[in-house]
Short mmCIF file of C-alpha atoms and ligand atoms in Angstrom, two decimals:
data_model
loop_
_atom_site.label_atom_id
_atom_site.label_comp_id
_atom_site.label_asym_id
_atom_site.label_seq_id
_atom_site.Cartn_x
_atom_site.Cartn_y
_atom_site.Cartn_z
CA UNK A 19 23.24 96.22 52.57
CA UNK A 20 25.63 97.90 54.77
CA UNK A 21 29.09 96.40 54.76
CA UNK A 22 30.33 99.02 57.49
CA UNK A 23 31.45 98.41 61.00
CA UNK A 24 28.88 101.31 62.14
CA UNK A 25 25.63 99.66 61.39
CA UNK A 26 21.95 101.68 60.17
CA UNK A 27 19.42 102.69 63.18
CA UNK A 28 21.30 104.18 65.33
CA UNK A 29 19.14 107.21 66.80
CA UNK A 30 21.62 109.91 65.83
CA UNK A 31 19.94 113.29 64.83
CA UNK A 32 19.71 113.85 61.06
CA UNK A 33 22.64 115.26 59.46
CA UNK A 34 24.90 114.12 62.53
CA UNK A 35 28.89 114.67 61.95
CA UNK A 36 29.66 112.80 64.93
CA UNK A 37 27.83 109.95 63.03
CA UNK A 38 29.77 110.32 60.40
CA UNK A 39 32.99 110.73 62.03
CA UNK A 40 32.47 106.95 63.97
CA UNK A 41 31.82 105.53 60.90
CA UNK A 42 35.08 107.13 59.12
CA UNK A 43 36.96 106.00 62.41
CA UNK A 44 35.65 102.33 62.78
CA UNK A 45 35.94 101.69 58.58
CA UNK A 46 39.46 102.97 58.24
CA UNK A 47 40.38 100.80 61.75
CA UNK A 48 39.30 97.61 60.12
CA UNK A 49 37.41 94.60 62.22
CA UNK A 50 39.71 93.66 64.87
CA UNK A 51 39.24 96.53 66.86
CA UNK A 52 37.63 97.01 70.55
CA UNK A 53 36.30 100.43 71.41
CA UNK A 54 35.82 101.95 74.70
CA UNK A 55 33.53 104.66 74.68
CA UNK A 56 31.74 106.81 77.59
CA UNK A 57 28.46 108.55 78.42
CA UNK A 58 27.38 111.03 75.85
CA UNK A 59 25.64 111.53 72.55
CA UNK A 60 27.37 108.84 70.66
CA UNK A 61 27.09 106.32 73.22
CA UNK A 62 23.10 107.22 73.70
CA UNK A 63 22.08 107.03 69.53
CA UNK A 64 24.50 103.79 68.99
CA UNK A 65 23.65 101.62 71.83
CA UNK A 66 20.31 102.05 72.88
CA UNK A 67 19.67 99.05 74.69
CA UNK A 68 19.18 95.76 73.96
CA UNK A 69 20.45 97.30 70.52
CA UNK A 70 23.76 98.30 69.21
CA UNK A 71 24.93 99.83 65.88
CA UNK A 72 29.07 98.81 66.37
CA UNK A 73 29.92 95.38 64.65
CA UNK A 74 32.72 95.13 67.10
CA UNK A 75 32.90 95.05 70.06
CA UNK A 76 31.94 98.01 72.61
CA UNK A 77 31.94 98.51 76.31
CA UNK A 78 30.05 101.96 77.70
CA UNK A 79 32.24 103.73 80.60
CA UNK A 80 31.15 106.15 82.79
CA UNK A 81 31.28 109.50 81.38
CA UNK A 82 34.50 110.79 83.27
CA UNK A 83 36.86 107.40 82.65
CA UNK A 84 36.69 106.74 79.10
CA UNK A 85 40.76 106.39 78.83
CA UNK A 86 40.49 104.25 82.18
CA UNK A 87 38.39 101.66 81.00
CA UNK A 88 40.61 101.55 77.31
CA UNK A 89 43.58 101.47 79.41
CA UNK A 90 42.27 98.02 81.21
CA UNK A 91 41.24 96.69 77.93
CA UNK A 92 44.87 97.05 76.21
CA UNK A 93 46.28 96.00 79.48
CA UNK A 94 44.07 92.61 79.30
CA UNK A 95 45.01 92.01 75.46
CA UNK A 96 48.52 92.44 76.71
CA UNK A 97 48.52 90.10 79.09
CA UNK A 98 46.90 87.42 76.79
CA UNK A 99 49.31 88.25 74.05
CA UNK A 100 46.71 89.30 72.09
CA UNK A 101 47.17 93.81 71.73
CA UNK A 102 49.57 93.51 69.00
CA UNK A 103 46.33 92.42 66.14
CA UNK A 104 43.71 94.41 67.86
CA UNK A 105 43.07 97.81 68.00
CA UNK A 106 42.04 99.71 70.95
CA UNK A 107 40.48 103.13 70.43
CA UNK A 108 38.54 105.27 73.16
CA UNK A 109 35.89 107.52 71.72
CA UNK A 110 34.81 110.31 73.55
CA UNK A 111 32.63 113.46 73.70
CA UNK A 112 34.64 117.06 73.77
CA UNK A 113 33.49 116.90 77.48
CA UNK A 114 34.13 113.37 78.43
CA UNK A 115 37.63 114.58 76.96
CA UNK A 116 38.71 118.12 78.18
CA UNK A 117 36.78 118.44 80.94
CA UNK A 118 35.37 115.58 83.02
CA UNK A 119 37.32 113.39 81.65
CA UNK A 120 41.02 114.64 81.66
CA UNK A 121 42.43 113.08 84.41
CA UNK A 122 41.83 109.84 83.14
CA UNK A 123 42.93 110.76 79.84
CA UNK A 124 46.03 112.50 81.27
CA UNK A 125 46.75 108.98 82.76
CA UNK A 126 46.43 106.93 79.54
CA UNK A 127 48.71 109.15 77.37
CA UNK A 128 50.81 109.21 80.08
CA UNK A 129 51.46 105.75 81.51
CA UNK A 130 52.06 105.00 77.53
CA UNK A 131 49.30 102.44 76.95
CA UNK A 132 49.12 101.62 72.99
CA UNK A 133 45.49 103.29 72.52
CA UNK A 134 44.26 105.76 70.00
CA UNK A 135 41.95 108.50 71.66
CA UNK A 136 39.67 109.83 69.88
CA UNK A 137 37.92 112.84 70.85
CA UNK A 138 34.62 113.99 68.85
CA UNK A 139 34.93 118.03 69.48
CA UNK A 140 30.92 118.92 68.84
CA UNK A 141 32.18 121.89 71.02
CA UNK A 142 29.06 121.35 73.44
CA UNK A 143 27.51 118.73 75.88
CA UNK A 144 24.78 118.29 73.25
CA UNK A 145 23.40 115.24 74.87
CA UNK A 146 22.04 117.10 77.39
CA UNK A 147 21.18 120.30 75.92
CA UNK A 148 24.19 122.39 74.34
CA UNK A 149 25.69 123.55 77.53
CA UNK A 150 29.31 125.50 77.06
CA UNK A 151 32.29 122.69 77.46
CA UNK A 152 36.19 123.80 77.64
CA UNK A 153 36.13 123.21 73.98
CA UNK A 154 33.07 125.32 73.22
CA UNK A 155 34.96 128.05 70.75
CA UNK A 156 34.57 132.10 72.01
CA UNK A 157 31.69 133.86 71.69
CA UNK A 158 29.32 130.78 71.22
CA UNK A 159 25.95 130.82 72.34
CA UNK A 160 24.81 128.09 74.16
CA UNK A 161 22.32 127.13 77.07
CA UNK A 162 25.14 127.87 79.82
CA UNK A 163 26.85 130.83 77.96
CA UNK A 164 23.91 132.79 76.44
CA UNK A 165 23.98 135.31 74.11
CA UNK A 166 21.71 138.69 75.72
CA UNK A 167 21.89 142.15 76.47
CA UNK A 168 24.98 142.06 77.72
CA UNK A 169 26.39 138.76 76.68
CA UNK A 170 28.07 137.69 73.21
CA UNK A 171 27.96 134.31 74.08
CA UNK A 172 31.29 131.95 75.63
CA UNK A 173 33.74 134.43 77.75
CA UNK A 174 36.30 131.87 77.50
CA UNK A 175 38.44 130.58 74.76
CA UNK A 176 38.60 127.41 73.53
CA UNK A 177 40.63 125.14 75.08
CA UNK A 178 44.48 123.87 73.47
CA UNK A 179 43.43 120.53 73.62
CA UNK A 180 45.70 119.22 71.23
CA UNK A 181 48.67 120.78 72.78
CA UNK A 182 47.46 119.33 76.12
CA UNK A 183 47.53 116.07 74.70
CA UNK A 184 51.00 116.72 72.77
CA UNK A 185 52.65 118.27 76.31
CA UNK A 186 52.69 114.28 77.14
CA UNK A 187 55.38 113.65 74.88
CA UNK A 188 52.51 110.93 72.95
CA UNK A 189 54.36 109.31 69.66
CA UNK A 190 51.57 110.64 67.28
CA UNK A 191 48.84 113.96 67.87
CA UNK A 192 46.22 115.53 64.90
CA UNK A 193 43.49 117.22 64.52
CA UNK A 194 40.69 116.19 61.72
CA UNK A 195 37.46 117.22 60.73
CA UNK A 196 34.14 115.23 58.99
CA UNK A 197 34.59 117.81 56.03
CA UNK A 198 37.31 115.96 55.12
CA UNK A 199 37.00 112.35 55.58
CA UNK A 200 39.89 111.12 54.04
CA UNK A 201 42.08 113.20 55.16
CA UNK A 202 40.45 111.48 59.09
CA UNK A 203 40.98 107.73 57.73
CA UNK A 204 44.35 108.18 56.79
CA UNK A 205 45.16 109.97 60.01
CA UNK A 206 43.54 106.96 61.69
CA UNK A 207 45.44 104.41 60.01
CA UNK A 208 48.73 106.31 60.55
CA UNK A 209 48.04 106.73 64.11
CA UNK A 210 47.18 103.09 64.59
CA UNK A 211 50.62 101.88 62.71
CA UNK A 212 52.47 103.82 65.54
CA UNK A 213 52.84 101.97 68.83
CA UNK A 214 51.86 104.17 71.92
CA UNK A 215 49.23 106.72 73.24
CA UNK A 216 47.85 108.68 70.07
CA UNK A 217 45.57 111.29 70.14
CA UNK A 218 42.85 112.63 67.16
CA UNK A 219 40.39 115.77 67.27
CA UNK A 220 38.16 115.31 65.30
CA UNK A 221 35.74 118.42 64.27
CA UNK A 222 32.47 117.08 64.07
CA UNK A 223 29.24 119.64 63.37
CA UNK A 224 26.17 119.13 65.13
CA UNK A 225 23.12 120.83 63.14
CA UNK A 226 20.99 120.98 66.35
CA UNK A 227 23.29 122.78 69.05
CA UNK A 228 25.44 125.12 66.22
CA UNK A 229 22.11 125.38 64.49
CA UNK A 230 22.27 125.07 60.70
CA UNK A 231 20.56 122.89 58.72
CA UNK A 232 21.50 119.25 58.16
CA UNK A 233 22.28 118.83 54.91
CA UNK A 234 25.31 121.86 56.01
CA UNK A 235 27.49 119.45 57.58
CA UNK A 236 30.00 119.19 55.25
CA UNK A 237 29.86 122.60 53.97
CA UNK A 238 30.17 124.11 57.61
CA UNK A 239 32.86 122.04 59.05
CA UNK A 240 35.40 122.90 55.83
CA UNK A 241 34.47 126.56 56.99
CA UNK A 242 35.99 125.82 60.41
CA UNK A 243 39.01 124.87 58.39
CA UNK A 244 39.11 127.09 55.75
CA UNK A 245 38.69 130.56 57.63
CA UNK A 246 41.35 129.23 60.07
CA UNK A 247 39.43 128.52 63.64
CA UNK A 248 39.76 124.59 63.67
CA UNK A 249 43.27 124.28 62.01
CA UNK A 250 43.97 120.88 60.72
CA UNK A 251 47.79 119.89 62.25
CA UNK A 252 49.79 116.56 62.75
CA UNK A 253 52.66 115.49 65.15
CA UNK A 254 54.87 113.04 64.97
CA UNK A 255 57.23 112.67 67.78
CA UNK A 256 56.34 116.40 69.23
CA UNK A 257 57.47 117.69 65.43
CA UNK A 258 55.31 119.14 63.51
CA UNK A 259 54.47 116.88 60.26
CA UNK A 260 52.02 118.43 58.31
CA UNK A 261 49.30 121.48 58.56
CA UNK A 262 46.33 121.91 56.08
CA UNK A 263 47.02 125.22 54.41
CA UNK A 264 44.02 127.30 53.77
CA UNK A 265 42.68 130.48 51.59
CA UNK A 266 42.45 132.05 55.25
CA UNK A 267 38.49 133.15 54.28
CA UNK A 268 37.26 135.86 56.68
CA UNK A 269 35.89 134.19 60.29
CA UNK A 270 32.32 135.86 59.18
CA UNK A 271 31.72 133.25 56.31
CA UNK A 272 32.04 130.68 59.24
CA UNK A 273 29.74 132.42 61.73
CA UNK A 274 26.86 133.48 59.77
CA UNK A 275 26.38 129.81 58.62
CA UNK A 276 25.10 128.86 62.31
CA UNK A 277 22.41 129.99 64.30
CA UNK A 278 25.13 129.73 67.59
CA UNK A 279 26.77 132.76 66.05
CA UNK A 280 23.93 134.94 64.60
CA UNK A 281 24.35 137.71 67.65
CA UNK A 282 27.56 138.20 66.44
CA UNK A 283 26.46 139.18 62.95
CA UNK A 284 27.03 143.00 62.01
CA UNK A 285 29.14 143.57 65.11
CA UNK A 286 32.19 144.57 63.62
CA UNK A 287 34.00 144.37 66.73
CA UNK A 288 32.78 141.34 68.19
CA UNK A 289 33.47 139.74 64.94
CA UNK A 290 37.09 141.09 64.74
CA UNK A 291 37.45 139.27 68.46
CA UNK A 292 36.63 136.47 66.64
CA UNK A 293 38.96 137.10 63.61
CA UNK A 294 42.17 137.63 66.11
CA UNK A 295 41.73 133.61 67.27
CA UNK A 296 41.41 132.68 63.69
CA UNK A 297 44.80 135.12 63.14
CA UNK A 298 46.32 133.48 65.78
CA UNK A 299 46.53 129.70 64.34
CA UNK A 300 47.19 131.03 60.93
CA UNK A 301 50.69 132.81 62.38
CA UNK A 302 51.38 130.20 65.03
CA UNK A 303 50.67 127.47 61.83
CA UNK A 304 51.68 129.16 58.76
CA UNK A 305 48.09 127.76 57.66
CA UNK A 306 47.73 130.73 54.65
CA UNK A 307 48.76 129.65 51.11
CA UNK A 308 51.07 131.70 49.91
CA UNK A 309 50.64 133.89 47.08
CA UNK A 310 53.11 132.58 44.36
CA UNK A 311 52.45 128.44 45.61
CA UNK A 312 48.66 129.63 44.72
CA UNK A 313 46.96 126.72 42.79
CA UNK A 314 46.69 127.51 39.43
CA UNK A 315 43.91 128.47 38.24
CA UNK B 18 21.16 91.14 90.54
CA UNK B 19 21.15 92.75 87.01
CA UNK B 20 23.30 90.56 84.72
CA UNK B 21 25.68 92.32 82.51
CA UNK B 22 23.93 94.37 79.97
CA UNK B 23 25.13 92.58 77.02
CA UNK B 24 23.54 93.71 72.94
CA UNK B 25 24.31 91.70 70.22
CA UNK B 26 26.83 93.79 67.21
CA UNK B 27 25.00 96.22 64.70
CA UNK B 28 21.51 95.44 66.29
CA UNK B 29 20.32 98.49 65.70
CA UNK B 30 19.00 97.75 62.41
CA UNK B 31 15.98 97.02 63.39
CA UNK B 32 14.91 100.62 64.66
CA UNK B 33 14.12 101.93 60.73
CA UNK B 34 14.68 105.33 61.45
CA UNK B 35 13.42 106.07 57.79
CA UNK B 36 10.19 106.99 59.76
CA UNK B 37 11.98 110.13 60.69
CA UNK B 38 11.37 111.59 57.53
CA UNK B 39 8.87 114.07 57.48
CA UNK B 40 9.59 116.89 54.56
CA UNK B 41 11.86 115.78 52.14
CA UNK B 42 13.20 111.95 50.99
CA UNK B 43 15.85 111.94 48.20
CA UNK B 44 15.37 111.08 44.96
CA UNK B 45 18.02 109.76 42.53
CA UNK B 46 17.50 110.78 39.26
CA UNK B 47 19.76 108.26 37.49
CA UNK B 48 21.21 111.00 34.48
CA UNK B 49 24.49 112.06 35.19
CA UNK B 50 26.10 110.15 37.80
CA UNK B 51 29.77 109.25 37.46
CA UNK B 52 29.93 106.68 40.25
CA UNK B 53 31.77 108.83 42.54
CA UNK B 54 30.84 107.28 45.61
CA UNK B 55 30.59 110.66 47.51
CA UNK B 56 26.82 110.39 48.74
CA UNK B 57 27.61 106.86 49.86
CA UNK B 58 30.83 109.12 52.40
CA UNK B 59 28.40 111.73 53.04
CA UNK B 60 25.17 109.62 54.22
CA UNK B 61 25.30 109.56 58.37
CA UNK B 62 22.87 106.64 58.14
CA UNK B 63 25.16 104.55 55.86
CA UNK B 64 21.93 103.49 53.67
CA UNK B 65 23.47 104.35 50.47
CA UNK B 66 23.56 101.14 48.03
CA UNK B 67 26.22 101.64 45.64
CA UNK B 68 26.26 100.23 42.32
CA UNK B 69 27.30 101.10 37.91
CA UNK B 70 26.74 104.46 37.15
CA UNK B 71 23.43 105.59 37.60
CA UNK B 72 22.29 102.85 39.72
CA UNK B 73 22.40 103.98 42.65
CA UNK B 74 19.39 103.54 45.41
CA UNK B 75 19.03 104.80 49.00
CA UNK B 76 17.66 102.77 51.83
CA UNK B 77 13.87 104.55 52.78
CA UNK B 78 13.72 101.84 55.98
CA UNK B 79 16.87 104.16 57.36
CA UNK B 80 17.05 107.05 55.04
CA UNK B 81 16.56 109.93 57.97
CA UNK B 82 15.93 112.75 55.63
CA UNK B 83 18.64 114.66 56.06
CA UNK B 84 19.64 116.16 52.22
CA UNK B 85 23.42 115.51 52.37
CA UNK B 86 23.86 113.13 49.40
CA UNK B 87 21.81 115.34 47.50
CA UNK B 88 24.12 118.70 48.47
CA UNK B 89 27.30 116.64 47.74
CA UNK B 90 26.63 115.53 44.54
CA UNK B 91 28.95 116.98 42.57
CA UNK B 92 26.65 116.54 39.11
CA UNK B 93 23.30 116.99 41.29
CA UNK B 94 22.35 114.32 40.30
CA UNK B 95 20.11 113.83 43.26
CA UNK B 96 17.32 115.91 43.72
CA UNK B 97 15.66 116.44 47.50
CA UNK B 98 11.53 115.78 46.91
CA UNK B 99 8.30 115.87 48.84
CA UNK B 100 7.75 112.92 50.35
CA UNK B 101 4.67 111.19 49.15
CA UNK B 102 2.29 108.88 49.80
CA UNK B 103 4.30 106.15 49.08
CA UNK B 104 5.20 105.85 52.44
CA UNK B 105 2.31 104.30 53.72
CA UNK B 106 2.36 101.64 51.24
C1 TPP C 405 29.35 111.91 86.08
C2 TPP C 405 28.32 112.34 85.10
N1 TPP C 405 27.95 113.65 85.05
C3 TPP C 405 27.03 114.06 84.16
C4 TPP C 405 26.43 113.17 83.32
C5 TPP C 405 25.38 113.64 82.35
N2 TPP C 405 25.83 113.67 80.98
C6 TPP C 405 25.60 112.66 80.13
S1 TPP C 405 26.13 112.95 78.57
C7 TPP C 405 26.65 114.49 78.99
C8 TPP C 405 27.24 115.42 77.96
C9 TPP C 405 28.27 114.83 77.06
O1 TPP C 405 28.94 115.83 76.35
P1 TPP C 405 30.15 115.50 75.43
O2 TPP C 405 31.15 114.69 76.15
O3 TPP C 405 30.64 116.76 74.82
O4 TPP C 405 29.52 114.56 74.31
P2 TPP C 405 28.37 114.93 73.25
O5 TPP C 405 27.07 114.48 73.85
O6 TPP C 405 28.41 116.39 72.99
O7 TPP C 405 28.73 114.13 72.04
C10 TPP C 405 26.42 114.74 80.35
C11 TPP C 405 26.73 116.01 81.04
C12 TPP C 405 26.82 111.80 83.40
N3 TPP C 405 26.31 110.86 82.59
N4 TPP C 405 27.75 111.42 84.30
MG1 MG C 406 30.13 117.47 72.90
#
């Protein structure tokens, strides 16, 4: 039935975007690739053992050394001449990647090893029950940074990930979302035609910790995009290659799609908080379509 | 000594997560579908069998319920349904 590398069963939540986002990754790789991939929700709903949903092959690394473990793999393939017709991608969790899991990663992109790292920002650890990560965005509410009385959720911004990743002078950085899937595969491809640590981010919506329902996956990740809060860039070489450009839609179409947000909702203030991070991108991206390159009508 | 923990590739299609389902299963209705292919991207299973223009079927042994091929169609062309009895059959 299924003639993609991400096979059916896997335990993934209904309406999953990481889900989605594997399968995107793994089809647009092609067959003769090798992923390394730690602790976290993906890991836990595609390899429950004795089962497995990759048709290639797969090792599980702890949750903090991801990029380790893919670094040893491309250096074996190296040594048997073998790296230069398999692909090596790391697949990680937004906290297996900026938190826990940054020194390792720091270490990949920057000993040069010819990986693509790919992190799935669900802007959580939802595997073990929505607590904040460094990539949870401002203001959201989760287990560790609750919304109450006094509290409008995370105090903290959202980590620059992708300019963390880019300060290692890497050959190829973007960011990506599920809403737009081709837009992923052919950032996939590109990054694995470059030799050299590469880095994706991709946006992946996760109906149970953002709360919205699950057939809003698509609808809700193009929000991220489209109101400016998860702007879609690409490096090549440290320059700047390409940006998505947007309608810039106010931040509140975004927020009042997801149950994560809902405290926010009729706070003017608080919501303008959230409409200066959105600002921020826009004029540090030139993201907003200008008004005579409009699309027609 | 535990050995290593080996699974065999794409093994996991024998948990049929279509059990999941407890609302709302999709239902093609076979009138105006252009072949797009979008609810074959969109499905997070990947139970989606493609096929000619209004031909397509979903797979109910993985189908998890979750309503985005039917809010993707483009010519809603898929409608989201009470699940019936059918299931016990
Ligand atoms: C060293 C270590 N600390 C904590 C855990 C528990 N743990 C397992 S998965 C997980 C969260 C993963 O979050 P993330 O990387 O964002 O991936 P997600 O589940 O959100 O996809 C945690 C904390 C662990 N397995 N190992
Ligand atoms: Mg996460």
């Amino acid at each position: 039935m299924s003639n993609h590398l991400y096979a059916p069963g896997h335990t993934a939540c209904s309406g999953c975007g990481q889900a989605m986002a594997v399968r995107y990754v793994l089809d647009a790789a092609g067959k003769n690739t090798m992923v390394a991939n730690n602790t976290g929700c993906l890991e836990v709903f595609s390899t429950k053992y004795p089962e497995s949903a990759f048709e290639v092959p797969f090792v599980h690394s702890l949750f903090e050394n991801c990029a380790a473990v893919a670094s040893g793999v491309e250096a074996a393939l190296k040594y048997l001449g073998k790296k230069d017709s398999i692909n090596v991608i790391a697949e990680a969790g937004d906290g297996g990647t900026a938190d826990i899991g940054l020194q390792a990663l720091s270490g990949m992109l920057e000993r040069g090893h010819d990986i693509l790292y790919v992190c799935y920002d669900n802007e959580a650890y939802m595997n073990t029950g929505i607590q904040r990560s460094g990539l949870t965005p401002f203001k959201a509410n989760t287990t560790t940074s609750p919304k109450g009385a006094k509290s409008f959720g995370n105090l903290r911004y959202k980590k620059p990930m992708p300019e963390i990743a880019l300060a290692h002078g890497i050959p190829y950085m973007a960011t990506a979302t599920v809403g737009y899937p081709q837009d992923l595969q052919r950032k996939v491809k590109k990054a694995l035609s470059i030799k050299g640590p590469k880095y994706i981010q991709v946006h992946v919506p996760c109906p149970l910790g953002w709360q919205h329902p699950s057939n809003q996956t698509f609808d809700v990740a193009k929000l991220a995009v489209e109101t400016g809060l998860y702007p879609l860039v690409e490096f090549e070489n440290g320059k700047l290659i390409g940006v998505r450009k947007i309608k810039a839609l106010p931040v509140e179409e975004y927020l009042k799609v997801q149950g994560r947000f809902k405290h926010l909702l009729g706070n003017a203030e608080e919501i303008k908080l959230v409409q200066d991070v959105a600002n921020a991108s826009i004029a540090k991206y030139n993201l907003k379509i200008e008004a005579d390159t409009a699309q027609p009508a | 000594m535990f050995g290593p923990l080996n699974c065999k590739a794409g093994t996991s299609k024998k948990n049929k997560t279509g059990a999941w389902r407890v609302e709302l299963r999709p239902k093609y209705l076979h009138q105006n579908c252009i072949a797009c292919k979008l609810c074959v991207t969109a499905c997070p299973e990947g139970c989606i069998i493609p096929g000619e223009k209004n031909a397509f079927e979903f797979d109910a042994a993985y189908c998890k319920g979750c309503g985005l091929c039917a809010a993707i169609c483009p010519k809603k062309d898929i409608a989201m349904v009470k699940e019936e009895e059918q299931k016990s059959k």
